[in-house]
Amino acid sequence: MSPARSNRSPSREAAPRLKREHYAYLQDLMRRHAGISLEGGKEYLAEARLAALALQLGFGTLRSLMESLQTESERGELHRAVVEALAIAETSFFRDLHPFEALKNVILPEWLSGRTADRCLNIWSAACSSGQEPYSIAMMIRDRYPQLIAGGVRLIASDLSNTMLERARAGVFTKIEINRGLPAPMLVRYFTQTDQNWRIREDLRSMIEFREHNLAASWPSMPFMDVIFLRNVLLYFDAETRRFVLRNIAKCLRPDGYLVLGGGETTLTLDDSYEPVQIDRAVCYRLVPADRARPRKVA
Ligand SMILES: C[S@@+](CC[C@H](N)C(=O)[O-])C[C@H]1O[C@@H](n2cnc3c(N)ncnc32)[C@H](O)[C@@H]1O
């Protein structure tokens, strides 16, 4: 990355506007690198995020960041930083609550009742952002199913963004993040205060294996999963990427496993190897049993 350093702050630019062709370049970049579809009419969001990135990286103006972006290697750090900056990372502890209740009250008791001695519970939080989702699952398991802690559970959390993964691995959250969804008794039990922030207890942190994984690129081998949380990420993808991701998820979900999507997301019309199951107030997805599955069309 070779920022054209300058003392001028992008915030002092008259109005850090992206040219139309710059936005078109970003739309193409995001689609190819992350499967993310940047809508027309949302230029102001990209402008705000990239102006902050330009400042952080020492570019004098948003325009100079864009010029470097278009001349540097697409495999370089600048492209990576831009993709990460434009991927929405909004998250919170126990976000939307119902999927966590479904996991606690139905999915895990069902799994435990069918458990065999050699079976480990595998849970994957794909697109984990700064970690609130996998930590919510870990805290719930420690509270309700402590018998799973010693070797009985494997919790994997992944994301495209290294910046988010670093934050997730650190397990340090601001007061604002803590105030979004974390029940007070859990704060007391599982966090220690460090200056203005809160740090998750080491035994919780070490329950989670953090990995970099771009869902829209080639897939690494994954253990068979009992539960996959894939929430609030499909909605940013174009239809082709959604199908690609769901097809790959189906290959690593156990036949009796559950896929949990975000509230506004569904497999319907995208992949008929799944069927929805209502669990209390959450809709989860299971693979259609082999004897009812339609042969997959080869694309
Ligand atoms: C809105 S957050 C959702 C976080 C969490 N799952 C939740 O529901 O609170 C979306 C996350 O998806 C990640 N993401 C976007 N595109 C991705 C991709 N192609 N592969 C993996 N992660 C991706 C972003 O970096 C971001 O952290």
PDB file of C-alpha atoms in Angstrom, residues 11-254:
ATOM      1  CA  SER A  11     -12.787  15.827   6.570  1.00  0.00           C
ATOM      2  CA  ARG A  12     -11.526  19.199   5.315  1.00  0.00           C
ATOM      3  CA  GLU A  13     -12.305  18.331   1.694  1.00  0.00           C
ATOM      4  CA  ALA A  14     -15.173  20.525   0.540  1.00  0.00           C
ATOM      5  CA  ALA A  15     -17.438  17.448   0.309  1.00  0.00           C
ATOM      6  CA  PRO A  16     -15.668  14.111  -0.056  1.00  0.00           C
ATOM      7  CA  ARG A  17     -17.699  12.917  -3.006  1.00  0.00           C
ATOM      8  CA  LEU A  18     -17.124   9.714  -4.916  1.00  0.00           C
ATOM      9  CA  LYS A  19     -17.233  10.109  -8.650  1.00  0.00           C
ATOM     10  CA  ARG A  20     -19.753   7.922 -10.426  1.00  0.00           C
ATOM     11  CA  GLU A  21     -16.998   5.827 -12.002  1.00  0.00           C
ATOM     12  CA  HIS A  22     -15.345   5.377  -8.600  1.00  0.00           C
ATOM     13  CA  TYR A  23     -18.569   3.998  -7.156  1.00  0.00           C
ATOM     14  CA  ALA A  24     -18.944   1.691 -10.142  1.00  0.00           C
ATOM     15  CA  TYR A  25     -15.384   0.483  -9.498  1.00  0.00           C
ATOM     16  CA  LEU A  26     -16.236  -0.196  -5.829  1.00  0.00           C
ATOM     17  CA  GLN A  27     -19.427  -2.065  -6.768  1.00  0.00           C
ATOM     18  CA  ASP A  28     -17.436  -4.319  -9.065  1.00  0.00           C
ATOM     19  CA  LEU A  29     -14.664  -4.807  -6.479  1.00  0.00           C
ATOM     20  CA  MET A  30     -17.096  -5.770  -3.706  1.00  0.00           C
ATOM     21  CA  ARG A  31     -18.969  -8.189  -5.939  1.00  0.00           C
ATOM     22  CA  ARG A  32     -15.818  -9.943  -7.104  1.00  0.00           C
ATOM     23  CA  HIS A  33     -13.993 -10.037  -3.749  1.00  0.00           C
ATOM     24  CA  ALA A  34     -16.820 -10.632  -1.297  1.00  0.00           C
ATOM     25  CA  GLY A  35     -19.977 -11.415  -3.290  1.00  0.00           C
ATOM     26  CA  ILE A  36     -21.429  -8.218  -1.811  1.00  0.00           C
ATOM     27  CA  SER A  37     -23.861  -6.214  -3.864  1.00  0.00           C
ATOM     28  CA  LEU A  38     -23.475  -2.454  -3.205  1.00  0.00           C
ATOM     29  CA  GLU A  39     -26.752  -0.818  -4.074  1.00  0.00           C
ATOM     30  CA  GLY A  40     -27.009   2.287  -6.193  1.00  0.00           C
ATOM     31  CA  GLY A  41     -28.185   5.248  -4.099  1.00  0.00           C
ATOM     32  CA  LYS A  42     -26.006   4.269  -1.105  1.00  0.00           C
ATOM     33  CA  GLU A  43     -22.955   6.203  -2.266  1.00  0.00           C
ATOM     34  CA  TYR A  44     -23.053   8.364   0.860  1.00  0.00           C
ATOM     35  CA  LEU A  45     -22.366   5.293   3.032  1.00  0.00           C
ATOM     36  CA  ALA A  46     -19.306   4.350   1.004  1.00  0.00           C
ATOM     37  CA  GLU A  47     -18.146   7.978   1.085  1.00  0.00           C
ATOM     38  CA  ALA A  48     -18.351   8.155   4.872  1.00  0.00           C
ATOM     39  CA  ARG A  49     -16.576   4.838   5.391  1.00  0.00           C
ATOM     40  CA  LEU A  50     -13.833   5.487   2.880  1.00  0.00           C
ATOM     41  CA  ALA A  51     -13.258   9.047   4.092  1.00  0.00           C
ATOM     42  CA  ALA A  52     -12.551   7.586   7.552  1.00  0.00           C
ATOM     43  CA  LEU A  53     -10.265   4.947   6.016  1.00  0.00           C
ATOM     44  CA  ALA A  54      -8.428   7.596   3.967  1.00  0.00           C
ATOM     45  CA  LEU A  55      -7.783   9.535   7.155  1.00  0.00           C
ATOM     46  CA  GLN A  56      -6.607   6.445   9.005  1.00  0.00           C
ATOM     47  CA  LEU A  57      -4.228   5.393   6.210  1.00  0.00           C
ATOM     48  CA  GLY A  58      -2.772   8.864   5.683  1.00  0.00           C
ATOM     49  CA  PHE A  59      -4.269   9.647   2.279  1.00  0.00           C
ATOM     50  CA  GLY A  60      -4.906  13.348   1.891  1.00  0.00           C
ATOM     51  CA  THR A  61      -8.215  12.973   0.154  1.00  0.00           C
ATOM     52  CA  LEU A  62     -10.797  10.363  -0.685  1.00  0.00           C
ATOM     53  CA  ARG A  63      -9.954  10.936  -4.326  1.00  0.00           C
ATOM     54  CA  SER A  64      -6.278  10.095  -3.756  1.00  0.00           C
ATOM     55  CA  LEU A  65      -7.286   6.875  -1.971  1.00  0.00           C
ATOM     56  CA  MET A  66      -9.460   5.970  -4.969  1.00  0.00           C
ATOM     57  CA  GLU A  67      -6.648   6.733  -7.391  1.00  0.00           C
ATOM     58  CA  SER A  68      -4.211   4.480  -5.508  1.00  0.00           C
ATOM     59  CA  LEU A  69      -6.872   1.801  -5.325  1.00  0.00           C
ATOM     60  CA  GLN A  70      -7.282   1.797  -9.078  1.00  0.00           C
ATOM     61  CA  THR A  71      -3.561   1.588  -9.756  1.00  0.00           C
ATOM     62  CA  GLU A  72      -2.376  -0.827  -7.046  1.00  0.00           C
ATOM     63  CA  SER A  73      -2.557  -4.625  -7.173  1.00  0.00           C
ATOM     64  CA  GLU A  74      -5.978  -6.018  -6.375  1.00  0.00           C
ATOM     65  CA  ARG A  75      -4.306  -8.547  -4.124  1.00  0.00           C
ATOM     66  CA  GLY A  76      -2.715  -5.802  -2.020  1.00  0.00           C
ATOM     67  CA  GLU A  77      -3.519  -4.536   1.445  1.00  0.00           C
ATOM     68  CA  LEU A  78      -5.308  -1.415   0.251  1.00  0.00           C
ATOM     69  CA  HIS A  79      -7.944  -3.423  -1.605  1.00  0.00           C
ATOM     70  CA  ARG A  80      -8.382  -5.634   1.403  1.00  0.00           C
ATOM     71  CA  ALA A  81      -8.788  -2.622   3.693  1.00  0.00           C
ATOM     72  CA  VAL A  82     -11.390  -1.106   1.371  1.00  0.00           C
ATOM     73  CA  VAL A  83     -13.392  -4.348   1.119  1.00  0.00           C
ATOM     74  CA  GLU A  84     -13.342  -4.686   4.912  1.00  0.00           C
ATOM     75  CA  ALA A  85     -14.351  -1.052   5.388  1.00  0.00           C
ATOM     76  CA  LEU A  86     -17.331  -1.409   3.051  1.00  0.00           C
ATOM     77  CA  ALA A  87     -18.633  -4.693   4.518  1.00  0.00           C
ATOM     78  CA  ILE A  88     -21.319  -3.891   7.099  1.00  0.00           C
ATOM     79  CA  ALA A  89     -20.237  -5.294  10.481  1.00  0.00           C
ATOM     80  CA  GLU A  90     -23.260  -4.387  12.607  1.00  0.00           C
ATOM     81  CA  THR A  91     -23.789  -6.935  15.410  1.00  0.00           C
ATOM     82  CA  SER A  92     -24.730  -7.238  19.081  1.00  0.00           C
ATOM     83  CA  PHE A  93     -24.903  -9.755  21.905  1.00  0.00           C
ATOM     84  CA  PHE A  94     -27.911 -12.129  21.647  1.00  0.00           C
ATOM     85  CA  ARG A  95     -29.035 -10.243  18.546  1.00  0.00           C
ATOM     86  CA  ASP A  96     -32.745 -10.867  17.866  1.00  0.00           C
ATOM     87  CA  LEU A  97     -32.785 -13.234  20.891  1.00  0.00           C
ATOM     88  CA  HIS A  98     -35.153 -15.903  19.393  1.00  0.00           C
ATOM     89  CA  PRO A  99     -32.469 -17.953  17.592  1.00  0.00           C
ATOM     90  CA  PHE A 100     -30.491 -18.176  20.860  1.00  0.00           C
ATOM     91  CA  GLU A 101     -33.638 -19.262  22.714  1.00  0.00           C
ATOM     92  CA  ALA A 102     -34.289 -21.905  20.033  1.00  0.00           C
ATOM     93  CA  LEU A 103     -30.736 -23.167  20.437  1.00  0.00           C
ATOM     94  CA  LYS A 104     -30.981 -23.248  24.227  1.00  0.00           C
ATOM     95  CA  ASN A 105     -34.494 -24.667  24.625  1.00  0.00           C
ATOM     96  CA  VAL A 106     -34.907 -27.026  21.667  1.00  0.00           C
ATOM     97  CA  ILE A 107     -31.866 -27.637  19.479  1.00  0.00           C
ATOM     98  CA  LEU A 108     -29.352 -28.433  22.224  1.00  0.00           C
ATOM     99  CA  PRO A 109     -31.708 -30.593  24.353  1.00  0.00           C
ATOM    100  CA  GLU A 110     -32.590 -32.524  21.164  1.00  0.00           C
ATOM    101  CA  TRP A 111     -28.887 -32.923  20.347  1.00  0.00           C
ATOM    102  CA  LEU A 112     -28.090 -34.083  23.890  1.00  0.00           C
ATOM    103  CA  SER A 113     -30.861 -36.663  23.877  1.00  0.00           C
ATOM    104  CA  GLY A 114     -29.490 -38.255  20.698  1.00  0.00           C
ATOM    105  CA  ARG A 115     -25.854 -37.899  21.714  1.00  0.00           C
ATOM    106  CA  THR A 116     -23.444 -40.797  21.451  1.00  0.00           C
ATOM    107  CA  ALA A 117     -20.335 -40.955  23.651  1.00  0.00           C
ATOM    108  CA  ASP A 118     -17.911 -40.177  20.828  1.00  0.00           C
ATOM    109  CA  ARG A 119     -19.864 -37.254  19.383  1.00  0.00           C
ATOM    110  CA  CYS A 120     -18.754 -33.650  19.815  1.00  0.00           C
ATOM    111  CA  LEU A 121     -21.175 -30.756  19.277  1.00  0.00           C
ATOM    112  CA  ASN A 122     -19.922 -28.622  16.372  1.00  0.00           C
ATOM    113  CA  ILE A 123     -21.246 -25.074  16.061  1.00  0.00           C
ATOM    114  CA  TRP A 124     -20.101 -22.516  13.477  1.00  0.00           C
ATOM    115  CA  SER A 125     -20.753 -18.794  13.552  1.00  0.00           C
ATOM    116  CA  ALA A 126     -20.027 -17.859   9.937  1.00  0.00           C
ATOM    117  CA  ALA A 127     -19.652 -14.079   9.467  1.00  0.00           C
ATOM    118  CA  CYS A 128     -19.103 -13.504  13.196  1.00  0.00           C
ATOM    119  CA  SER A 129     -18.092  -9.825  12.915  1.00  0.00           C
ATOM    120  CA  SER A 130     -16.522  -8.594  16.190  1.00  0.00           C
ATOM    121  CA  GLY A 131     -17.503 -11.766  18.033  1.00  0.00           C
ATOM    122  CA  GLN A 132     -20.686 -10.957  19.959  1.00  0.00           C
ATOM    123  CA  GLU A 133     -22.542 -13.843  18.257  1.00  0.00           C
ATOM    124  CA  PRO A 134     -20.101 -16.683  19.086  1.00  0.00           C
ATOM    125  CA  TYR A 135     -19.521 -15.263  22.588  1.00  0.00           C
ATOM    126  CA  SER A 136     -23.299 -15.203  23.157  1.00  0.00           C
ATOM    127  CA  ILE A 137     -23.430 -18.895  22.192  1.00  0.00           C
ATOM    128  CA  ALA A 138     -20.428 -19.713  24.411  1.00  0.00           C
ATOM    129  CA  MET A 139     -21.936 -17.933  27.443  1.00  0.00           C
ATOM    130  CA  MET A 140     -25.293 -19.646  26.953  1.00  0.00           C
ATOM    131  CA  ILE A 141     -23.593 -23.063  26.746  1.00  0.00           C
ATOM    132  CA  ARG A 142     -21.523 -22.395  29.844  1.00  0.00           C
ATOM    133  CA  ASP A 143     -24.625 -21.310  31.738  1.00  0.00           C
ATOM    134  CA  ARG A 144     -26.989 -24.069  30.647  1.00  0.00           C
ATOM    135  CA  TYR A 145     -24.907 -26.982  29.390  1.00  0.00           C
ATOM    136  CA  PRO A 146     -21.657 -26.887  31.376  1.00  0.00           C
ATOM    137  CA  GLN A 147     -21.314 -30.654  30.826  1.00  0.00           C
ATOM    138  CA  LEU A 148     -20.378 -29.834  27.205  1.00  0.00           C
ATOM    139  CA  ILE A 149     -17.460 -27.596  28.095  1.00  0.00           C
ATOM    140  CA  ALA A 150     -14.740 -30.171  28.704  1.00  0.00           C
ATOM    141  CA  GLY A 151     -14.166 -31.346  25.154  1.00  0.00           C
ATOM    142  CA  GLY A 152     -17.828 -31.843  24.226  1.00  0.00           C
ATOM    143  CA  VAL A 153     -18.207 -28.727  22.111  1.00  0.00           C
ATOM    144  CA  ARG A 154     -16.272 -27.188  19.230  1.00  0.00           C
ATOM    145  CA  LEU A 155     -17.142 -23.601  18.442  1.00  0.00           C
ATOM    146  CA  ILE A 156     -15.744 -22.106  15.223  1.00  0.00           C
ATOM    147  CA  ALA A 157     -16.219 -18.434  14.305  1.00  0.00           C
ATOM    148  CA  SER A 158     -15.176 -16.978  10.960  1.00  0.00           C
ATOM    149  CA  ASP A 159     -15.335 -13.759   9.000  1.00  0.00           C
ATOM    150  CA  LEU A 160     -13.984 -12.199   5.838  1.00  0.00           C
ATOM    151  CA  SER A 161     -12.575  -9.241   7.743  1.00  0.00           C
ATOM    152  CA  ASN A 162      -9.276  -9.504   9.582  1.00  0.00           C
ATOM    153  CA  THR A 163     -10.037  -6.280  11.384  1.00  0.00           C
ATOM    154  CA  MET A 164     -13.220  -7.796  12.798  1.00  0.00           C
ATOM    155  CA  LEU A 165     -11.474 -11.077  13.608  1.00  0.00           C
ATOM    156  CA  GLU A 166      -8.757  -9.259  15.530  1.00  0.00           C
ATOM    157  CA  ARG A 167     -11.416  -7.521  17.572  1.00  0.00           C
ATOM    158  CA  ALA A 168     -13.271 -10.782  18.106  1.00  0.00           C
ATOM    159  CA  ARG A 169     -10.104 -12.603  19.180  1.00  0.00           C
ATOM    160  CA  ALA A 170      -9.258  -9.826  21.631  1.00  0.00           C
ATOM    161  CA  GLY A 171     -12.698 -10.178  23.248  1.00  0.00           C
ATOM    162  CA  VAL A 172     -12.698  -6.573  24.463  1.00  0.00           C
ATOM    163  CA  PHE A 173     -15.929  -4.599  24.179  1.00  0.00           C
ATOM    164  CA  THR A 174     -16.893  -0.993  24.786  1.00  0.00           C
ATOM    165  CA  LYS A 175     -19.609   0.041  27.193  1.00  0.00           C
ATOM    166  CA  ILE A 176     -21.901   0.789  24.258  1.00  0.00           C
ATOM    167  CA  GLU A 177     -21.394  -2.715  22.862  1.00  0.00           C
ATOM    168  CA  ILE A 178     -21.968  -4.259  26.293  1.00  0.00           C
ATOM    169  CA  ASN A 179     -25.192  -2.274  26.677  1.00  0.00           C
ATOM    170  CA  ARG A 180     -26.526  -3.756  23.459  1.00  0.00           C
ATOM    171  CA  GLY A 181     -28.083  -7.065  24.451  1.00  0.00           C
ATOM    172  CA  LEU A 182     -25.786  -8.476  27.126  1.00  0.00           C
ATOM    173  CA  PRO A 183     -27.778  -9.469  30.245  1.00  0.00           C
ATOM    174  CA  ALA A 184     -26.300  -7.884  33.401  1.00  0.00           C
ATOM    175  CA  PRO A 185     -25.752 -11.234  35.209  1.00  0.00           C
ATOM    176  CA  MET A 186     -23.660 -12.414  32.257  1.00  0.00           C
ATOM    177  CA  LEU A 187     -21.598  -9.235  32.351  1.00  0.00           C
ATOM    178  CA  VAL A 188     -20.828  -9.932  36.003  1.00  0.00           C
ATOM    179  CA  ARG A 189     -20.077 -13.621  35.461  1.00  0.00           C
ATOM    180  CA  TYR A 190     -18.066 -13.516  32.259  1.00  0.00           C
ATOM    181  CA  PHE A 191     -16.321 -10.131  31.932  1.00  0.00           C
ATOM    182  CA  THR A 192     -13.707  -8.107  33.774  1.00  0.00           C
ATOM    183  CA  GLN A 193     -13.431  -4.348  33.488  1.00  0.00           C
ATOM    184  CA  THR A 194     -10.327  -2.831  31.898  1.00  0.00           C
ATOM    185  CA  ASP A 195     -10.314   0.975  31.941  1.00  0.00           C
ATOM    186  CA  GLN A 196     -13.388   1.989  29.939  1.00  0.00           C
ATOM    187  CA  ASN A 197     -13.892  -1.440  28.364  1.00  0.00           C
ATOM    188  CA  TRP A 198     -14.878  -4.967  29.292  1.00  0.00           C
ATOM    189  CA  ARG A 199     -12.833  -8.080  28.560  1.00  0.00           C
ATOM    190  CA  ILE A 200     -14.364 -11.538  28.172  1.00  0.00           C
ATOM    191  CA  ARG A 201     -13.004 -14.187  30.560  1.00  0.00           C
ATOM    192  CA  GLU A 202     -10.166 -16.248  29.130  1.00  0.00           C
ATOM    193  CA  ASP A 203     -11.962 -19.586  29.564  1.00  0.00           C
ATOM    194  CA  LEU A 204     -14.808 -18.262  27.352  1.00  0.00           C
ATOM    195  CA  ARG A 205     -12.420 -16.769  24.813  1.00  0.00           C
ATOM    196  CA  SER A 206     -10.476 -19.980  24.511  1.00  0.00           C
ATOM    197  CA  MET A 207     -13.659 -21.940  23.729  1.00  0.00           C
ATOM    198  CA  ILE A 208     -13.755 -20.305  20.275  1.00  0.00           C
ATOM    199  CA  GLU A 209     -11.573 -21.035  17.262  1.00  0.00           C
ATOM    200  CA  PHE A 210     -11.434 -17.895  15.110  1.00  0.00           C
ATOM    201  CA  ARG A 211     -10.684 -18.303  11.405  1.00  0.00           C
ATOM    202  CA  GLU A 212     -10.553 -16.103   8.353  1.00  0.00           C
ATOM    203  CA  HIS A 213     -12.999 -17.336   5.740  1.00  0.00           C
ATOM    204  CA  ASN A 214     -14.479 -15.603   2.725  1.00  0.00           C
ATOM    205  CA  LEU A 215     -17.832 -17.299   2.143  1.00  0.00           C
ATOM    206  CA  ALA A 216     -17.839 -16.132  -1.477  1.00  0.00           C
ATOM    207  CA  ALA A 217     -14.468 -17.693  -2.333  1.00  0.00           C
ATOM    208  CA  SER A 218     -13.136 -21.237  -2.230  1.00  0.00           C
ATOM    209  CA  TRP A 219     -14.165 -23.210   0.841  1.00  0.00           C
ATOM    210  CA  PRO A 220     -11.711 -24.772   3.276  1.00  0.00           C
ATOM    211  CA  SER A 221     -12.515 -28.201   4.655  1.00  0.00           C
ATOM    212  CA  MET A 222     -14.789 -27.899   7.647  1.00  0.00           C
ATOM    213  CA  PRO A 223     -15.865 -30.478  10.203  1.00  0.00           C
ATOM    214  CA  PHE A 224     -19.512 -31.565   9.875  1.00  0.00           C
ATOM    215  CA  MET A 225     -21.597 -29.018  11.727  1.00  0.00           C
ATOM    216  CA  ASP A 226     -24.555 -29.583  14.041  1.00  0.00           C
ATOM    217  CA  VAL A 227     -25.539 -25.913  14.016  1.00  0.00           C
ATOM    218  CA  ILE A 228     -24.525 -23.118  11.662  1.00  0.00           C
ATOM    219  CA  PHE A 229     -25.313 -19.499  12.458  1.00  0.00           C
ATOM    220  CA  LEU A 230     -25.167 -17.644   9.128  1.00  0.00           C
ATOM    221  CA  ARG A 231     -26.956 -14.493  10.120  1.00  0.00           C
ATOM    222  CA  ASN A 232     -27.274 -11.089   8.542  1.00  0.00           C
ATOM    223  CA  VAL A 233     -24.770 -11.681   5.790  1.00  0.00           C
ATOM    224  CA  LEU A 234     -26.693 -13.423   2.968  1.00  0.00           C
ATOM    225  CA  LEU A 235     -28.745 -10.262   2.569  1.00  0.00           C
ATOM    226  CA  TYR A 236     -25.669  -8.372   1.354  1.00  0.00           C
ATOM    227  CA  PHE A 237     -24.885 -10.937  -1.339  1.00  0.00           C
ATOM    228  CA  ASP A 238     -26.162 -11.120  -4.901  1.00  0.00           C
ATOM    229  CA  ALA A 239     -28.417 -14.111  -5.727  1.00  0.00           C
ATOM    230  CA  GLU A 240     -25.626 -16.103  -7.331  1.00  0.00           C
ATOM    231  CA  THR A 241     -23.415 -15.796  -4.218  1.00  0.00           C
ATOM    232  CA  ARG A 242     -26.333 -16.697  -1.919  1.00  0.00           C
ATOM    233  CA  ARG A 243     -26.848 -19.916  -3.907  1.00  0.00           C
ATOM    234  CA  PHE A 244     -23.124 -20.677  -3.867  1.00  0.00           C
ATOM    235  CA  VAL A 245     -22.932 -20.212  -0.079  1.00  0.00           C
ATOM    236  CA  LEU A 246     -26.053 -22.276   0.638  1.00  0.00           C
ATOM    237  CA  ARG A 247     -24.806 -25.073  -1.616  1.00  0.00           C
ATOM    238  CA  ASN A 248     -21.518 -25.205   0.320  1.00  0.00           C
ATOM    239  CA  ILE A 249     -23.254 -24.965   3.696  1.00  0.00           C
ATOM    240  CA  ALA A 250     -25.380 -27.989   2.731  1.00  0.00           C
ATOM    241  CA  LYS A 251     -22.186 -29.992   2.230  1.00  0.00           C
ATOM    242  CA  CYS A 252     -20.940 -29.400   5.772  1.00  0.00           C
ATOM    243  CA  LEU A 253     -24.253 -29.439   7.694  1.00  0.00           C
ATOM    244  CA  ARG A 254     -25.045 -32.782   9.360  1.00  0.00           C
TER     245      ARG A 254
END
